[in-house]
Tab-separated table of C-alpha atoms and ligand atoms in Angstrom:
chain	number	residue	atom	x	y	z
T	141	MET	CA	8.043	15.621	-29.281
T	142	SER	CA	10.334	16.954	-26.835
T	143	LEU	CA	9.094	18.452	-23.711
T	144	THR	CA	10.721	20.705	-21.053
T	145	ILE	CA	9.376	20.972	-17.758
T	146	ASN	CA	10.323	24.587	-16.400
T	147	ARG	CA	11.334	22.968	-13.050
T	148	ASP	CA	12.446	26.783	-11.681
T	149	ARG	CA	9.099	28.044	-12.436
T	150	LEU	CA	7.394	24.937	-11.124
T	151	LEU	CA	9.224	24.903	-8.041
T	152	SER	CA	8.776	28.780	-7.197
T	153	GLU	CA	5.107	28.409	-7.525
T	154	ILE	CA	4.691	25.447	-4.911
T	155	GLU	CA	6.738	27.905	-2.487
T	156	ALA	CA	4.684	30.979	-3.490
T	157	LEU	CA	1.328	28.846	-2.900
T	158	ALA	CA	2.576	27.792	0.423
T	159	SER	CA	3.204	31.082	1.612
T	160	ILE	CA	-0.789	31.952	1.227
T	161	SER	CA	-1.627	30.359	4.381
T	162	GLU	CA	-3.303	30.647	7.697
T	163	ALA	CA	-0.323	29.688	9.658
T	164	GLU	CA	3.233	30.637	10.108
T	165	PRO	CA	6.106	28.583	7.812
T	166	PRO	CA	6.130	25.872	7.329
T	167	VAL	CA	3.018	25.023	8.413
T	168	VAL	CA	0.347	25.017	5.619
T	169	THR	CA	-3.293	25.752	6.594
T	170	ARG	CA	-5.792	26.611	4.033
T	171	ILE	CA	-9.584	26.114	4.557
T	172	VAL	CA	-11.933	26.307	1.954
T	173	PHE	CA	-13.419	29.582	1.603
T	174	SER	CA	-11.157	31.355	4.280
T	175	PRO	CA	-9.242	34.534	3.403
T	176	SER	CA	-6.175	32.405	2.438
T	177	ASP	CA	-8.067	30.050	0.216
T	178	LEU	CA	-9.626	32.907	-1.644
T	179	LYS	CA	-6.300	34.559	-1.898
T	180	ALA	CA	-4.760	31.467	-3.077
T	181	ARG	CA	-7.716	31.099	-5.773
T	182	GLY	CA	-7.077	34.662	-7.009
T	183	TRP	CA	-2.997	34.005	-7.274
T	184	MET	CA	-4.179	30.366	-9.045
T	185	LYS	CA	-6.615	32.415	-11.482
T	186	ALA	CA	-3.778	34.748	-12.216
T	187	CYS	CA	-1.250	32.234	-12.926
T	188	CYS	CA	-3.690	30.125	-15.203
T	189	GLU	CA	-4.629	33.502	-17.529
T	190	GLU	CA	-1.148	34.292	-17.501
T	191	ALA	CA	-0.197	30.807	-19.295
T	192	GLY	CA	-3.163	31.655	-21.757
T	193	LEU	CA	-5.773	29.724	-20.368
T	194	THR	CA	-9.722	30.595	-20.391
T	195	VAL	CA	-10.748	30.349	-16.616
T	196	ARG	CA	-14.399	29.862	-15.433
T	197	GLU	CA	-15.502	29.011	-12.128
T	198	ASP	CA	-18.785	27.165	-11.231
T	199	ALA	CA	-21.430	27.933	-8.352
T	200	VAL	CA	-19.157	25.992	-5.462
T	201	GLY	CA	-15.832	27.285	-6.936
T	202	ASN	CA	-14.499	24.430	-8.728
T	203	THR	CA	-12.082	26.292	-11.263
T	204	PHE	CA	-11.761	25.321	-14.740
T	205	ALA	CA	-8.811	26.725	-16.850
T	206	ARG	CA	-9.186	25.787	-20.442
T	207	TRP	CA	-6.436	25.193	-23.221
T	208	ASP	CA	-8.564	24.976	-26.396
T	209	GLY	CA	-8.040	21.819	-28.856
T	210	SER	CA	-8.703	21.995	-32.559
T	211	GLU	CA	-11.952	20.437	-31.556
T	212	PRO	CA	-13.062	22.646	-29.460
T	213	ALA	CA	-16.878	20.629	-29.260
T	214	ALA	CA	-15.037	17.315	-28.316
T	215	SER	CA	-15.144	15.811	-24.999
T	216	VAL	CA	-12.285	17.159	-22.740
T	217	VAL	CA	-8.938	16.002	-21.523
T	218	GLY	CA	-8.926	16.855	-17.852
T	219	THR	CA	-6.081	17.313	-14.994
T	220	GLY	CA	-5.969	18.681	-11.631
T	221	SER	CA	-6.384	18.306	-7.878
T	222	HIS	CA	-7.086	20.745	-4.831
T	223	ILE	CA	-5.183	23.794	-3.265
T	224	ASP	CA	-7.128	23.794	0.133
T	225	ALA	CA	-4.967	22.344	3.166
T	226	ILE	CA	-6.267	20.590	6.304
T	227	PRO	CA	-5.089	22.553	9.440
T	228	ASN	CA	-1.283	21.985	10.422
T	229	ALA	CA	-0.649	20.529	6.558
T	230	GLY	CA	2.363	20.781	4.446
T	231	LYS	CA	2.784	22.342	0.758
T	232	TYR	CA	2.578	19.421	-1.661
T	233	ASP	CA	-0.876	17.687	-0.803
T	234	GLY	CA	-3.132	18.789	-3.718
T	235	VAL	CA	-0.743	21.615	-4.998
T	236	VAL	CA	1.433	19.089	-7.119
T	237	GLY	CA	-1.239	18.281	-9.091
T	238	VAL	CA	-2.616	21.421	-9.458
T	239	LEU	CA	0.802	23.373	-10.262
T	240	GLY	CA	2.361	20.274	-11.798
T	241	GLY	CA	-1.027	20.057	-14.332
T	242	LEU	CA	-0.352	23.862	-15.071
T	243	GLU	CA	3.309	22.995	-15.542
T	244	ALA	CA	2.551	20.391	-17.687
T	245	ILE	CA	0.088	22.174	-19.956
T	246	GLN	CA	2.437	25.269	-20.287
T	247	ALA	CA	5.110	22.634	-21.479
T	248	LEU	CA	2.865	21.178	-24.038
T	249	ARG	CA	1.825	24.710	-25.275
T	250	GLN	CA	5.325	25.712	-25.414
T	251	SER	CA	6.465	22.560	-27.442
T	252	GLY	CA	4.099	23.380	-30.569
T	253	PHE	CA	1.769	20.651	-29.709
T	254	ARG	CA	-1.647	21.337	-30.708
T	255	PRO	CA	-4.193	18.959	-28.750
T	256	LYS	CA	-7.560	17.816	-30.657
T	257	HIS	CA	-9.507	17.766	-27.392
T	258	SER	CA	-9.290	20.360	-25.297
T	259	ILE	CA	-6.917	20.150	-22.216
T	260	GLU	CA	-8.378	21.491	-18.841
T	261	LEU	CA	-6.904	21.939	-15.550
T	262	LEU	CA	-9.537	21.818	-12.853
T	263	ILE	CA	-8.677	23.088	-9.428
T	264	PHE	CA	-11.268	21.191	-7.084
T	265	THR	CA	-13.126	23.050	-4.164
T	266	ALA	CA	-12.710	21.454	-0.854
T	267	GLU	CA	-11.325	18.449	-1.325
T	268	GLU	CA	-10.622	18.161	2.349
T	269	PRO	CA	-13.355	17.930	4.761
T	270	THR	CA	-12.347	20.343	7.404
T	271	ARG	CA	-15.154	23.025	6.855
T	272	PHE	CA	-18.261	20.908	5.992
T	273	GLY	CA	-17.651	17.542	7.294
T	274	ILE	CA	-17.358	15.808	4.119
T	275	GLY	CA	-14.430	15.501	1.609
T	276	CYS	CA	-14.199	16.043	-2.060
T	277	LEU	CA	-17.247	18.603	-1.779
T	278	GLY	CA	-16.623	19.837	-5.461
T	279	SER	CA	-16.007	16.647	-7.135
T	280	ARG	CA	-18.794	15.099	-5.688
T	281	LEU	CA	-21.294	17.846	-7.176
T	282	LEU	CA	-19.436	18.026	-10.395
T	283	SER	CA	-20.036	13.819	-10.707
T	284	GLY	CA	-23.634	14.150	-9.392
T	285	THR	CA	-22.972	11.876	-6.077
T	286	LEU	CA	-23.928	14.929	-3.983
T	287	SER	CA	-27.182	16.580	-4.999
T	288	ALA	CA	-27.617	20.102	-4.784
T	289	ASP	CA	-29.927	19.761	-2.286
T	290	ALA	CA	-28.058	17.481	0.212
T	291	ALA	CA	-25.168	20.184	-0.256
T	292	ARG	CA	-27.187	23.024	0.632
T	293	LYS	CA	-27.888	21.326	4.188
T	294	LEU	CA	-24.339	21.152	4.890
T	295	THR	CA	-23.239	23.472	7.585
T	296	ASP	CA	-19.681	24.445	8.997
T	297	ASN	CA	-18.634	23.805	12.284
T	298	GLY	CA	-20.195	27.424	13.342
T	299	GLY	CA	-23.258	26.542	11.595
T	300	ALA	CA	-22.716	28.471	8.597
T	301	THR	CA	-24.732	26.935	5.627
T	302	LEU	CA	-22.419	26.122	2.776
T	303	ASP	CA	-24.842	28.404	0.385
T	304	GLU	CA	-24.209	31.301	2.672
T	305	VAL	CA	-20.147	30.834	2.547
T	306	ARG	CA	-19.946	30.129	-0.719
T	307	ARG	CA	-22.015	33.274	-1.892
T	308	GLU	CA	-20.216	35.276	0.848
T	309	ALA	CA	-16.983	34.193	-1.153
T	310	GLY	CA	-18.388	35.192	-4.651
T	311	PHE	CA	-19.781	32.047	-5.811
T	312	THR	CA	-23.647	32.928	-6.539
T	313	GLY	CA	-24.583	30.578	-9.281
T	314	GLU	CA	-27.007	27.737	-8.953
T	315	LEU	CA	-25.677	24.575	-7.266
T	316	GLU	CA	-27.540	22.175	-9.745
T	317	GLN	CA	-25.525	23.512	-12.381
T	318	VAL	CA	-22.519	22.554	-11.086
T	319	LYS	CA	-22.939	18.626	-12.492
T	320	LEU	CA	-20.949	18.244	-15.587
T	321	PRO	CA	-22.823	16.961	-18.833
T	322	GLY	CA	-22.653	13.133	-19.343
T	323	GLY	CA	-19.541	12.690	-21.635
T	324	TYR	CA	-17.715	15.744	-20.619
T	325	TYR	CA	-14.464	14.178	-19.724
T	326	LYS	CA	-12.656	12.030	-22.355
T	327	ALA	CA	-10.059	11.166	-19.713
T	328	PHE	CA	-9.373	12.744	-16.467
T	329	ILE	CA	-5.419	12.192	-14.868
T	330	GLU	CA	-4.406	13.512	-11.519
T	331	LEU	CA	-0.844	13.915	-10.278
T	332	HIS	CA	-0.312	13.599	-6.422
T	333	ILE	CA	2.098	12.711	-3.869
T	334	GLU	CA	1.764	9.126	-2.475
T	335	GLN	CA	1.173	9.931	1.029
T	336	GLY	CA	2.109	6.904	2.158
T	337	PRO	CA	5.897	5.279	2.167
T	338	LEU	CA	5.616	2.506	-0.393
T	339	LEU	CA	7.810	4.349	-3.541
T	340	GLU	CA	10.158	5.465	-1.446
T	341	ARG	CA	10.791	2.224	0.370
T	342	GLN	CA	10.813	0.338	-2.892
T	343	GLN	CA	13.011	3.274	-4.262
T	344	ILE	CA	10.630	3.542	-7.110
T	345	PRO	CA	10.022	7.135	-8.651
T	346	LEU	CA	6.470	6.807	-9.867
T	347	GLY	CA	3.403	4.771	-8.882
T	348	ILE	CA	0.350	4.527	-11.525
T	349	VAL	CA	-2.983	3.769	-9.605
T	350	THR	CA	-5.041	1.160	-10.212
T	351	LYS	CA	-7.674	1.473	-7.704
T	352	ILE	CA	-8.965	3.926	-4.903
T	353	ALA	CA	-9.725	2.990	-1.736
T	354	ALA	CA	-13.586	2.954	-0.081
T	355	PRO	CA	-13.615	5.700	2.676
T	356	ALA	CA	-16.641	6.704	4.982
T	357	SER	CA	-16.917	9.009	7.760
T	358	LEU	CA	-19.160	9.075	10.785
T	359	ARG	CA	-19.866	11.544	13.738
T	360	VAL	CA	-20.590	9.763	17.308
T	361	LEU	CA	-22.461	12.157	19.442
T	362	ILE	CA	-22.033	10.473	23.472
T	363	GLU	CA	-24.598	12.274	25.763
T	364	GLY	CA	-23.995	11.318	29.462
T	365	SER	CA	-24.566	13.290	32.566
T	366	GLY	CA	-22.137	16.268	33.625
T	367	GLY	CA	-21.432	17.743	37.313
T	368	HIS	CA	-19.057	19.032	39.563
T	369	ALA	CA	-15.732	17.045	39.630
T	370	GLY	CA	-15.527	17.142	43.583
T	371	GLY	CA	-19.149	16.701	44.298
T	372	VAL	CA	-20.234	13.388	42.199
T	373	LEU	CA	-18.886	9.953	43.448
T	374	MET	CA	-17.470	7.518	41.019
T	375	PRO	CA	-20.218	4.670	41.212
T	376	ASP	CA	-22.780	7.715	40.364
T	377	ARG	CA	-21.122	8.940	37.076
T	378	HIS	CA	-21.837	8.528	33.599
T	379	ASP	CA	-18.706	10.265	32.070
T	380	ALA	CA	-19.407	10.799	28.201
T	381	LEU	CA	-15.611	11.044	27.610
T	382	CYS	CA	-14.899	7.680	29.558
T	383	ALA	CA	-17.402	6.156	26.950
T	384	ALA	CA	-15.906	7.707	24.532
T	385	ALA	CA	-12.388	6.377	25.221
T	386	GLU	CA	-13.834	2.833	25.392
T	387	MET	CA	-15.257	3.578	21.751
T	388	ILE	CA	-11.943	4.874	20.171
T	389	LEU	CA	-10.122	1.765	21.549
T	390	ALA	CA	-13.045	-0.374	20.194
T	391	ILE	CA	-12.847	1.268	16.713
T	392	GLU	CA	-9.081	0.798	17.099
T	393	SER	CA	-9.602	-3.042	17.517
T	394	ALA	CA	-12.285	-3.281	14.653
T	395	ALA	CA	-9.973	-2.256	12.519
T	396	ARG	CA	-6.852	-4.009	13.876
T	397	THR	CA	-9.074	-7.429	13.764
T	398	SER	CA	-10.666	-7.155	10.646
T	399	GLY	CA	-8.302	-9.911	8.957
T	400	ALA	CA	-6.437	-7.623	6.518
T	401	ILE	CA	-3.799	-5.058	6.933
T	402	ASP	CA	-5.610	-2.561	4.184
T	403	THR	CA	-8.382	-1.687	7.014
T	404	VAL	CA	-7.692	1.389	8.600
T	405	ALA	CA	-9.731	3.603	11.024
T	406	THR	CA	-9.091	7.018	12.836
T	407	VAL	CA	-10.452	8.988	15.198
T	408	GLY	CA	-9.449	12.480	14.241
T	409	ILE	CA	-11.663	14.459	16.397
T	410	CYS	CA	-12.532	14.246	19.941
T	411	ASP	CA	-14.625	17.344	20.894
T	412	VAL	CA	-15.457	17.503	24.890
T	413	PHE	CA	-18.411	19.242	26.202
T	414	PRO	CA	-18.020	21.407	28.587
T	415	GLY	CA	-14.330	21.042	28.516
T	416	ALA	CA	-13.450	22.212	32.048
T	417	VAL	CA	-11.030	20.864	34.713
T	418	ASN	CA	-13.278	20.446	37.352
T	419	SER	CA	-16.429	19.388	35.459
T	420	ILE	CA	-17.429	16.031	34.372
T	421	PRO	CA	-17.869	15.807	30.728
T	422	SER	CA	-21.630	15.779	29.843
T	423	LYS	CA	-21.007	15.401	25.855
T	424	VAL	CA	-18.406	14.315	23.341
T	425	ARG	CA	-18.252	14.071	19.291
T	426	LEU	CA	-16.031	12.012	17.739
T	427	SER	CA	-15.269	12.133	14.417
T	428	VAL	CA	-14.341	8.894	12.766
T	429	ASP	CA	-12.615	7.985	9.688
T	430	ILE	CA	-12.772	4.311	8.111
T	431	ARG	CA	-11.295	3.077	4.772
T	432	ASP	CA	-10.554	0.018	3.057
T	433	THR	CA	-9.738	-1.438	-0.495
T	434	ASP	CA	-12.115	-3.739	-0.059
T	435	LEU	CA	-15.879	-2.421	0.294
T	436	GLN	CA	-17.739	-5.498	1.820
T	437	ARG	CA	-14.823	-5.699	4.615
T	438	ARG	CA	-15.243	-1.655	5.083
T	439	ASN	CA	-18.849	-1.920	6.023
T	440	ILE	CA	-18.563	-5.088	8.146
T	441	VAL	CA	-16.069	-2.966	10.296
T	442	MET	CA	-18.870	0.010	10.485
T	443	ARG	CA	-21.255	-2.438	11.681
T	444	THR	CA	-18.892	-3.852	14.351
T	445	ILE	CA	-18.138	-0.083	15.146
T	446	GLU	CA	-21.798	0.563	15.361
T	447	ALA	CA	-22.466	-2.553	17.575
T	448	ALA	CA	-19.335	-1.579	20.194
T	449	CYS	CA	-20.771	2.111	20.617
T	450	HIS	CA	-24.034	0.810	21.292
T	451	SER	CA	-22.929	-1.595	23.946
T	452	ILE	CA	-20.409	0.638	25.715
T	453	SER	CA	-23.406	3.182	25.932
T	454	ALA	CA	-25.628	0.730	27.290
T	455	LYS	CA	-22.935	-0.557	30.123
T	456	ARG	CA	-22.190	3.160	30.861
T	457	GLN	CA	-25.594	4.359	30.549
T	458	VAL	CA	-25.083	7.012	28.367
T	459	SER	CA	-26.599	8.056	24.946
T	460	THR	CA	-25.100	7.569	21.667
T	461	HIS	CA	-26.092	8.629	18.216
T	462	ASN	CA	-24.261	7.796	15.087
T	463	GLU	CA	-24.532	9.893	11.791
T	464	LEU	CA	-23.103	8.643	8.763
T	465	LEU	CA	-21.552	11.381	6.690
T	466	ASN	CA	-20.233	9.165	3.924
T	467	ALA	CA	-19.500	5.857	2.648
T	468	ASP	CA	-18.225	5.918	-0.962
T	469	SER	CA	-17.436	2.769	-2.691
T	470	PRO	CA	-14.043	2.265	-4.238
T	471	ALA	CA	-13.076	3.191	-7.885
T	472	ASP	CA	-10.960	1.492	-10.721
T	473	CYS	CA	-8.537	3.529	-12.722
T	474	ALA	CA	-9.037	2.837	-16.509
T	475	PRO	CA	-6.954	0.442	-17.891
T	476	ALA	CA	-6.520	2.873	-21.591
T	477	ILE	CA	-4.854	5.773	-19.067
T	478	ILE	CA	-2.925	3.387	-17.215
T	479	GLU	CA	-1.444	2.130	-20.039
T	480	ALA	CA	-0.797	5.514	-21.431
T	481	LEU	CA	0.957	6.554	-18.528
T	482	SER	CA	2.909	3.099	-18.337
T	483	GLN	CA	4.170	3.744	-21.957
T	484	SER	CA	5.395	7.115	-21.069
T	485	CYS	CA	7.426	5.535	-17.642
T	486	ARG	CA	8.893	3.001	-20.259
T	487	ARG	CA	9.863	5.479	-22.733
T	488	HIS	CA	11.779	7.189	-20.427
T	489	GLU	CA	13.103	4.265	-18.656
T	490	LEU	CA	11.300	4.894	-15.374
T	491	LYS	CA	10.401	2.244	-13.053
T	492	PHE	CA	6.778	2.392	-11.719
T	493	LEU	CA	4.750	0.548	-9.205
T	494	PRO	CA	1.057	-0.148	-9.938
T	495	MET	CA	-0.631	0.648	-6.482
T	496	VAL	CA	-3.576	1.208	-4.585
T	497	SER	CA	-4.412	4.791	-3.327
T	498	ARG	CA	-5.253	4.627	0.171
T	499	ALA	CA	-6.007	8.224	0.609
T	500	TYR	CA	-9.269	9.432	-1.260
T	501	HIS	CA	-9.071	11.989	-4.042
T	502	ASP	CA	-11.462	13.782	-6.218
T	503	SER	CA	-10.696	11.112	-8.832
T	504	LEU	CA	-12.621	8.780	-6.786
T	505	PHE	CA	-15.825	10.561	-7.579
T	506	ILE	CA	-14.572	11.734	-11.076
T	507	ALA	CA	-14.206	8.021	-12.058
T	508	ARG	CA	-18.141	7.996	-12.043
T	509	ILE	CA	-18.577	9.971	-14.880
T	510	ALA	CA	-15.120	9.902	-16.628
T	511	PRO	CA	-12.284	7.359	-17.229
T	512	VAL	CA	-9.650	8.497	-14.433
T	513	ALA	CA	-6.212	7.480	-13.630
T	514	MET	CA	-3.556	8.864	-10.950
T	515	LEU	CA	0.046	9.019	-10.875
T	516	PHE	CA	1.996	9.121	-7.597
T	517	ILE	CA	5.452	10.220	-6.855
T	518	PRO	CA	6.830	9.424	-3.537
T	519	CYS	CA	6.927	11.839	-0.551
T	520	ARG	CA	9.795	11.971	2.437
T	521	ASN	CA	9.224	8.820	4.949
T	522	GLY	CA	5.634	8.721	3.425
T	523	TYR	CA	4.533	11.682	5.280
T	524	SER	CA	1.493	14.089	4.479
T	525	HIS	CA	-1.104	15.899	6.495
T	526	ARG	CA	1.700	17.535	8.390
T	527	PRO	CA	4.316	20.489	7.876
T	528	ASP	CA	7.338	18.314	7.286
T	529	GLU	CA	5.736	16.655	4.087
T	530	HIS	CA	8.293	16.907	1.218
T	531	ALA	CA	8.568	15.640	-2.301
T	532	SER	CA	11.780	16.215	-4.228
T	533	PRO	CA	12.456	18.593	-7.036
T	534	GLU	CA	13.423	15.746	-9.145
T	535	ASP	CA	10.131	13.443	-8.430
T	536	ILE	CA	8.118	16.533	-8.880
T	537	VAL	CA	9.414	17.405	-12.378
T	538	ARG	CA	9.364	13.379	-13.387
T	539	GLY	CA	5.876	13.555	-12.521
T	540	THR	CA	4.951	16.400	-14.228
T	541	LEU	CA	6.561	15.209	-17.451
T	542	VAL	CA	5.101	12.154	-17.450
T	543	LEU	CA	1.814	13.596	-17.051
T	544	ALA	CA	2.338	16.040	-19.786
T	545	GLU	CA	3.317	13.086	-22.098
T	546	THR	CA	0.321	11.097	-21.037
T	547	LEU	CA	-2.158	14.360	-21.563
T	548	ALA	CA	-0.597	14.558	-24.961
T	549	THR	CA	-1.717	11.188	-25.531
T	550	VAL	CA	-4.932	11.364	-24.537
T	551	SER	CA	-5.887	14.297	-26.082
T	552	ARG	CA	-4.632	13.819	-29.865
W	139	GLV	C1	-7.547	13.103	1.571
W	139	GLV	O1	-6.936	13.970	1.923
W	139	GLV	C2	-7.724	11.956	2.445
W	139	GLV	O2	-8.007	11.964	3.728
W	139	GLV	O3	-7.362	10.897	1.958
W	140	MN	MN1	-5.067	15.903	2.099
W	141	MN	MN1	-4.809	15.560	-1.831
């Protein structure tokens, strides 16, 4: 089978999608169910329909674009990723997997190949945790990792519930219906940029993921006492931000001293109340992200962080409340799909690196209900989640070709 990836079409689609953003180029910001996300969804649906695929959406907005196989009742071969983007992001995170997936399907259709198993492109809702505080919302619901009841309790930063927001966006079905039936997928394969520097450093064009690291996130709410920045003398203070500062350093130290380079911890949000230069901070909210390839070690680090927060708050006489948002387990990729990806690489004499995904992806949750695999392409300097994120056209096309061949192999 000879496949042609339409490079110009793929690259121009990536540019077109990047232009649908809440920020000025080159910055991409596309928060789930925002006007730009809804516009991007509409644009994506039109692309899928133009490609001859049948589109359906579930109650949380996960979008499936289907190419029927010769046995439409057989299990499905899935591919895809997400199009939501964190504030101040770039063009490629998630998008390469969605538009690369669409291009892979188009290349297969145009080659005359006819799959036995239907092939579906899946665009997941809210892979990014920006709006509802929890990443991979769509895939958590699809896999049953998050119940409909728990999802209904989620609120955004403005206090709106997920139910209100999704209904207003036009997704009015029952959240109970989102979970996929057992055995729905024969295989799921996600193409993504690496979001790290290893492929580029080693000059290897493709990474085949063997394992996806275990992420956890928590909110730390610190309450001290506020007051006048001039009037309250230092011995009398219980400054919530000073306590938070010590906690942030304790969190960094817990990850640095875990004994493994694979442990990472980040405080990405620090909200200070009331946020006035002449007012002592009375409340602080920290958002903490902790990851590891080893679940036990990740959990030990979380306990260390919890203990540090409590001893710092006791010392400074502030109160602290830790709210665990998620603590997920790692996932293994499926050996049979890894082998199909490797065979395609070997066929084209492409070097590949077996690697761990340190970022999380929707595949982490789909792995609970299906055999999954992920294919990584390099990104410049390993940059991601920033506007200068970049993947080269050659790498994007190469990844799409290997994806297309692998979809063919597993859908026969
Ligand atoms: C996904 O965007 C992640 O934060 O790993
Ligand atoms: Mn991301
Ligand atoms: Mn992503």
